[in-house]
């Protein structure tokens, strides 16, 4: 359970089919929207969103955490709507580019798809991109897939190359 980054609370919600129920997150999302509405141009800054949400949280909230529970709201809170939307569009372009580049191998696309499922999709309903290294790992894998396009690389070699790069070893 710990290796999958799942909490006991998340497993209970999943078992009770309440994992996507926003009832417990509604106050956090409402607070996040009010912060976005108050600071639409420049946001509140990286990390400041958590402080503001903690101050806005009342004792009756049963929601867990002092973060937006949604990557779009989190980025808009931190960077503002204009810069945040630009950041989101660039991120989506990086994530989707391997699927539209005909030179990217099927193995690289498969690896990217799996890493996107693990690194990005959970951030739409919970978590923060700051605390999910899988988010950045998936971004790096998609960039690497495009940079290596045209080369036939097996999936296991592709992942091994990414891991070696992550340790600072240069590949030729």
mmCIF file of C-alpha atoms in Angstrom:
data_model
loop_
_atom_site.group_PDB
_atom_site.id
_atom_site.type_symbol
_atom_site.label_atom_id
_atom_site.label_comp_id
_atom_site.label_asym_id
_atom_site.label_seq_id
_atom_site.Cartn_x
_atom_site.Cartn_y
_atom_site.Cartn_z
ATOM 1 C CA UNK A 1 0.000 0.000 0.000
ATOM 2 C CA UNK A 2 2.761 2.436 0.895
ATOM 3 C CA UNK A 3 4.706 1.676 -2.278
ATOM 4 C CA UNK A 4 1.620 2.646 -4.306
ATOM 5 C CA UNK A 5 1.327 5.918 -2.365
ATOM 6 C CA UNK A 6 -2.156 5.014 -1.126
ATOM 7 C CA UNK A 7 -3.389 5.952 2.300
ATOM 8 C CA UNK A 8 -5.745 3.849 4.357
ATOM 9 C CA UNK A 9 -8.348 6.590 4.030
ATOM 10 C CA UNK A 10 -8.097 6.451 0.237
ATOM 11 C CA UNK A 11 -8.520 2.665 0.254
ATOM 12 C CA UNK A 12 -11.634 2.880 2.436
ATOM 13 C CA UNK A 13 -13.119 5.525 0.117
ATOM 14 C CA UNK A 14 -12.287 3.370 -2.888
ATOM 15 C CA UNK A 15 -13.858 0.302 -1.288
ATOM 16 C CA UNK A 16 -17.022 2.236 -0.450
ATOM 17 C CA UNK A 17 -17.148 3.622 -4.016
ATOM 18 C CA UNK A 18 -16.890 7.140 -2.600
ATOM 19 C CA UNK A 19 -13.436 7.912 -3.967
ATOM 20 C CA UNK A 20 -14.686 10.392 -6.566
ATOM 21 C CA UNK A 21 -17.306 11.883 -4.251
ATOM 22 C CA UNK A 22 -16.508 15.559 -3.874
ATOM 23 C CA UNK A 23 -18.683 16.019 -0.816
ATOM 24 C CA UNK A 24 -15.711 15.974 1.561
ATOM 25 C CA UNK A 25 -13.661 18.165 -0.792
ATOM 26 C CA UNK A 26 -16.360 20.675 -1.664
ATOM 27 C CA UNK A 27 -15.330 23.216 0.974
ATOM 28 C CA UNK A 28 -11.693 23.028 -0.130
ATOM 29 C CA UNK A 29 -12.672 23.467 -3.784
ATOM 30 C CA UNK A 30 -14.972 26.377 -2.899
ATOM 31 C CA UNK A 31 -12.170 28.006 -0.910
ATOM 32 C CA UNK A 32 -9.754 27.432 -3.798
ATOM 33 C CA UNK A 33 -12.191 29.033 -6.237
ATOM 34 C CA UNK A 34 -12.575 32.063 -3.985
ATOM 35 C CA UNK A 35 -8.787 32.462 -3.819
ATOM 36 C CA UNK A 36 -8.587 32.177 -7.621
ATOM 37 C CA UNK A 37 -11.366 34.768 -7.934
ATOM 38 C CA UNK A 38 -9.546 37.158 -5.554
ATOM 39 C CA UNK A 39 -6.151 36.750 -7.301
ATOM 40 C CA UNK A 40 -6.917 35.943 -10.953
ATOM 41 C CA UNK A 41 -3.955 37.684 -12.585
ATOM 42 C CA UNK A 42 -0.889 36.724 -10.604
ATOM 43 C CA UNK A 43 -2.116 34.108 -8.143
ATOM 44 C CA UNK A 44 -0.828 33.860 -4.600
ATOM 45 C CA UNK A 45 2.515 32.195 -5.296
ATOM 46 C CA UNK A 46 3.947 28.739 -4.968
ATOM 47 C CA UNK A 47 3.312 27.297 -1.518
ATOM 48 C CA UNK A 48 1.229 30.243 -0.344
ATOM 49 C CA UNK A 49 -1.923 28.475 -1.544
ATOM 50 C CA UNK A 50 -1.521 25.892 1.204
ATOM 51 C CA UNK A 51 -1.164 28.553 3.880
ATOM 52 C CA UNK A 52 -4.266 30.401 2.669
ATOM 53 C CA UNK A 53 -6.367 27.223 2.461
ATOM 54 C CA UNK A 54 -5.261 26.232 5.981
ATOM 55 C CA UNK A 55 -6.352 29.647 7.277
ATOM 56 C CA UNK A 56 -9.722 29.352 5.485
ATOM 57 C CA UNK A 57 -10.441 25.842 6.755
ATOM 58 C CA UNK A 58 -12.907 25.743 9.616
ATOM 59 C CA UNK A 59 -13.105 23.168 12.389
ATOM 60 C CA UNK A 60 -16.223 21.572 10.896
ATOM 61 C CA UNK A 61 -14.465 20.584 7.668
ATOM 62 C CA UNK A 62 -13.921 16.869 7.348
ATOM 63 C CA UNK A 63 -11.794 17.340 4.243
ATOM 64 C CA UNK A 64 -8.217 16.146 4.432
ATOM 65 C CA UNK A 65 -5.278 18.378 3.572
ATOM 66 C CA UNK A 66 -4.630 22.017 2.924
ATOM 67 C CA UNK A 67 -4.265 21.866 -0.827
ATOM 68 C CA UNK A 68 -6.676 22.249 -3.717
ATOM 69 C CA UNK A 69 -7.128 18.500 -4.484
ATOM 70 C CA UNK A 70 -7.128 19.426 -8.176
ATOM 71 C CA UNK A 71 -4.051 20.244 -10.248
ATOM 72 C CA UNK A 72 -5.837 22.879 -12.343
ATOM 73 C CA UNK A 73 -7.090 24.776 -9.290
ATOM 74 C CA UNK A 74 -3.701 24.421 -7.606
ATOM 75 C CA UNK A 75 -1.848 25.884 -10.576
ATOM 76 C CA UNK A 76 -4.391 28.695 -11.021
ATOM 77 C CA UNK A 77 -4.095 29.543 -7.318
ATOM 78 C CA UNK A 78 -0.308 29.647 -7.523
ATOM 79 C CA UNK A 79 0.256 31.371 -10.873
ATOM 80 C CA UNK A 80 -3.033 33.111 -11.666
ATOM 81 C CA UNK A 81 -5.444 32.183 -14.425
ATOM 82 C CA UNK A 82 -3.483 33.539 -17.407
ATOM 83 C CA UNK A 83 -0.006 32.247 -16.558
ATOM 84 C CA UNK A 84 -1.502 29.126 -14.962
ATOM 85 C CA UNK A 85 -3.476 28.298 -18.102
ATOM 86 C CA UNK A 86 -0.342 28.808 -20.194
ATOM 87 C CA UNK A 87 1.553 26.466 -17.860
ATOM 88 C CA UNK A 88 -1.239 23.861 -18.105
ATOM 89 C CA UNK A 89 -1.302 24.076 -21.909
ATOM 90 C CA UNK A 90 2.483 23.627 -22.113
ATOM 91 C CA UNK A 91 2.265 20.684 -19.731
ATOM 92 C CA UNK A 92 -0.508 19.085 -21.808
ATOM 93 C CA UNK A 93 1.495 19.653 -24.995
ATOM 94 C CA UNK A 94 4.461 17.842 -23.418
ATOM 95 C CA UNK A 95 2.243 14.975 -22.248
ATOM 96 C CA UNK A 96 0.401 14.578 -25.562
ATOM 97 C CA UNK A 97 3.218 15.185 -28.027
ATOM 98 C CA UNK A 98 4.491 11.564 -28.049
ATOM 99 C CA UNK A 99 1.054 10.401 -29.197
ATOM 100 C CA UNK A 100 1.018 12.720 -32.218
ATOM 101 C CA UNK A 101 4.644 12.297 -33.294
ATOM 102 C CA UNK A 102 4.683 9.455 -35.803
ATOM 103 C CA UNK A 103 8.374 8.796 -35.129
ATOM 104 C CA UNK A 104 7.816 7.858 -31.472
ATOM 105 C CA UNK A 105 7.863 4.093 -31.021
ATOM 106 C CA UNK A 106 4.875 2.148 -29.746
ATOM 107 C CA UNK A 107 6.889 1.074 -26.695
ATOM 108 C CA UNK A 108 7.668 4.684 -25.806
ATOM 109 C CA UNK A 109 4.003 5.627 -26.237
ATOM 110 C CA UNK A 110 2.958 2.747 -23.980
ATOM 111 C CA UNK A 111 5.405 3.812 -21.289
ATOM 112 C CA UNK A 112 4.216 7.421 -21.555
ATOM 113 C CA UNK A 113 0.583 6.356 -21.283
ATOM 114 C CA UNK A 114 1.235 4.300 -18.162
ATOM 115 C CA UNK A 115 3.260 7.083 -16.542
ATOM 116 C CA UNK A 116 0.611 9.685 -17.389
ATOM 117 C CA UNK A 117 -2.031 7.439 -15.806
ATOM 118 C CA UNK A 118 0.078 7.182 -12.655
ATOM 119 C CA UNK A 119 1.528 10.710 -12.583
ATOM 120 C CA UNK A 120 -1.194 13.026 -13.877
ATOM 121 C CA UNK A 121 -4.671 11.524 -13.612
ATOM 122 C CA UNK A 122 -4.686 11.146 -9.803
ATOM 123 C CA UNK A 123 -3.935 14.869 -9.526
ATOM 124 C CA UNK A 124 -7.317 15.683 -11.028
ATOM 125 C CA UNK A 125 -9.085 14.411 -7.899
ATOM 126 C CA UNK A 126 -6.515 14.561 -5.117
ATOM 127 C CA UNK A 127 -2.909 15.238 -4.285
ATOM 128 C CA UNK A 128 -0.488 17.946 -5.259
ATOM 129 C CA UNK A 129 2.072 17.947 -8.022
ATOM 130 C CA UNK A 130 4.651 19.030 -5.425
ATOM 131 C CA UNK A 131 4.314 15.760 -3.572
ATOM 132 C CA UNK A 132 4.052 13.412 -6.580
ATOM 133 C CA UNK A 133 7.415 12.702 -8.196
ATOM 134 C CA UNK A 134 5.482 10.518 -10.657
ATOM 135 C CA UNK A 135 4.127 13.741 -12.202
ATOM 136 C CA UNK A 136 7.621 14.976 -13.053
ATOM 137 C CA UNK A 137 8.816 11.497 -14.020
ATOM 138 C CA UNK A 138 5.964 11.266 -16.564
ATOM 139 C CA UNK A 139 6.835 14.703 -17.967
ATOM 140 C CA UNK A 140 10.463 13.637 -18.358
ATOM 141 C CA UNK A 141 9.499 10.369 -20.005
ATOM 142 C CA UNK A 142 7.329 12.168 -22.568
ATOM 143 C CA UNK A 143 10.110 14.635 -23.359
ATOM 144 C CA UNK A 144 12.585 11.764 -23.687
ATOM 145 C CA UNK A 145 10.196 9.868 -25.975
ATOM 146 C CA UNK A 146 10.056 12.770 -28.409
ATOM 147 C CA UNK A 147 13.793 13.445 -28.227
ATOM 148 C CA UNK A 148 14.532 9.790 -28.960
ATOM 149 C CA UNK A 149 11.889 9.481 -31.669
ATOM 150 C CA UNK A 150 12.984 7.545 -34.691
ATOM 151 C CA UNK A 151 15.157 5.220 -32.627
ATOM 152 C CA UNK A 152 13.831 1.729 -32.011
ATOM 153 C CA UNK A 153 14.048 1.261 -28.251
ATOM 154 C CA UNK A 154 12.480 -1.620 -26.327
ATOM 155 C CA UNK A 155 10.232 -0.617 -23.421
ATOM 156 C CA UNK A 156 12.555 -2.086 -20.769
ATOM 157 C CA UNK A 157 15.546 -0.250 -22.306
ATOM 158 C CA UNK A 158 13.503 2.942 -22.501
ATOM 159 C CA UNK A 159 12.682 2.839 -18.790
ATOM 160 C CA UNK A 160 16.263 1.856 -17.939
ATOM 161 C CA UNK A 161 17.607 4.825 -19.899
ATOM 162 C CA UNK A 162 15.262 7.195 -18.090
ATOM 163 C CA UNK A 163 16.320 5.807 -14.713
ATOM 164 C CA UNK A 164 20.015 6.090 -15.564
ATOM 165 C CA UNK A 165 19.538 9.694 -16.658
ATOM 166 C CA UNK A 166 17.741 10.405 -13.423
ATOM 167 C CA UNK A 167 20.886 9.328 -11.548
ATOM 168 C CA UNK A 168 22.967 11.801 -13.526
ATOM 169 C CA UNK A 169 24.608 9.370 -15.941
ATOM 170 C CA UNK A 170 24.928 10.746 -19.452
ATOM 171 C CA UNK A 171 23.752 8.545 -22.286
ATOM 172 C CA UNK A 172 25.009 8.750 -25.824
#
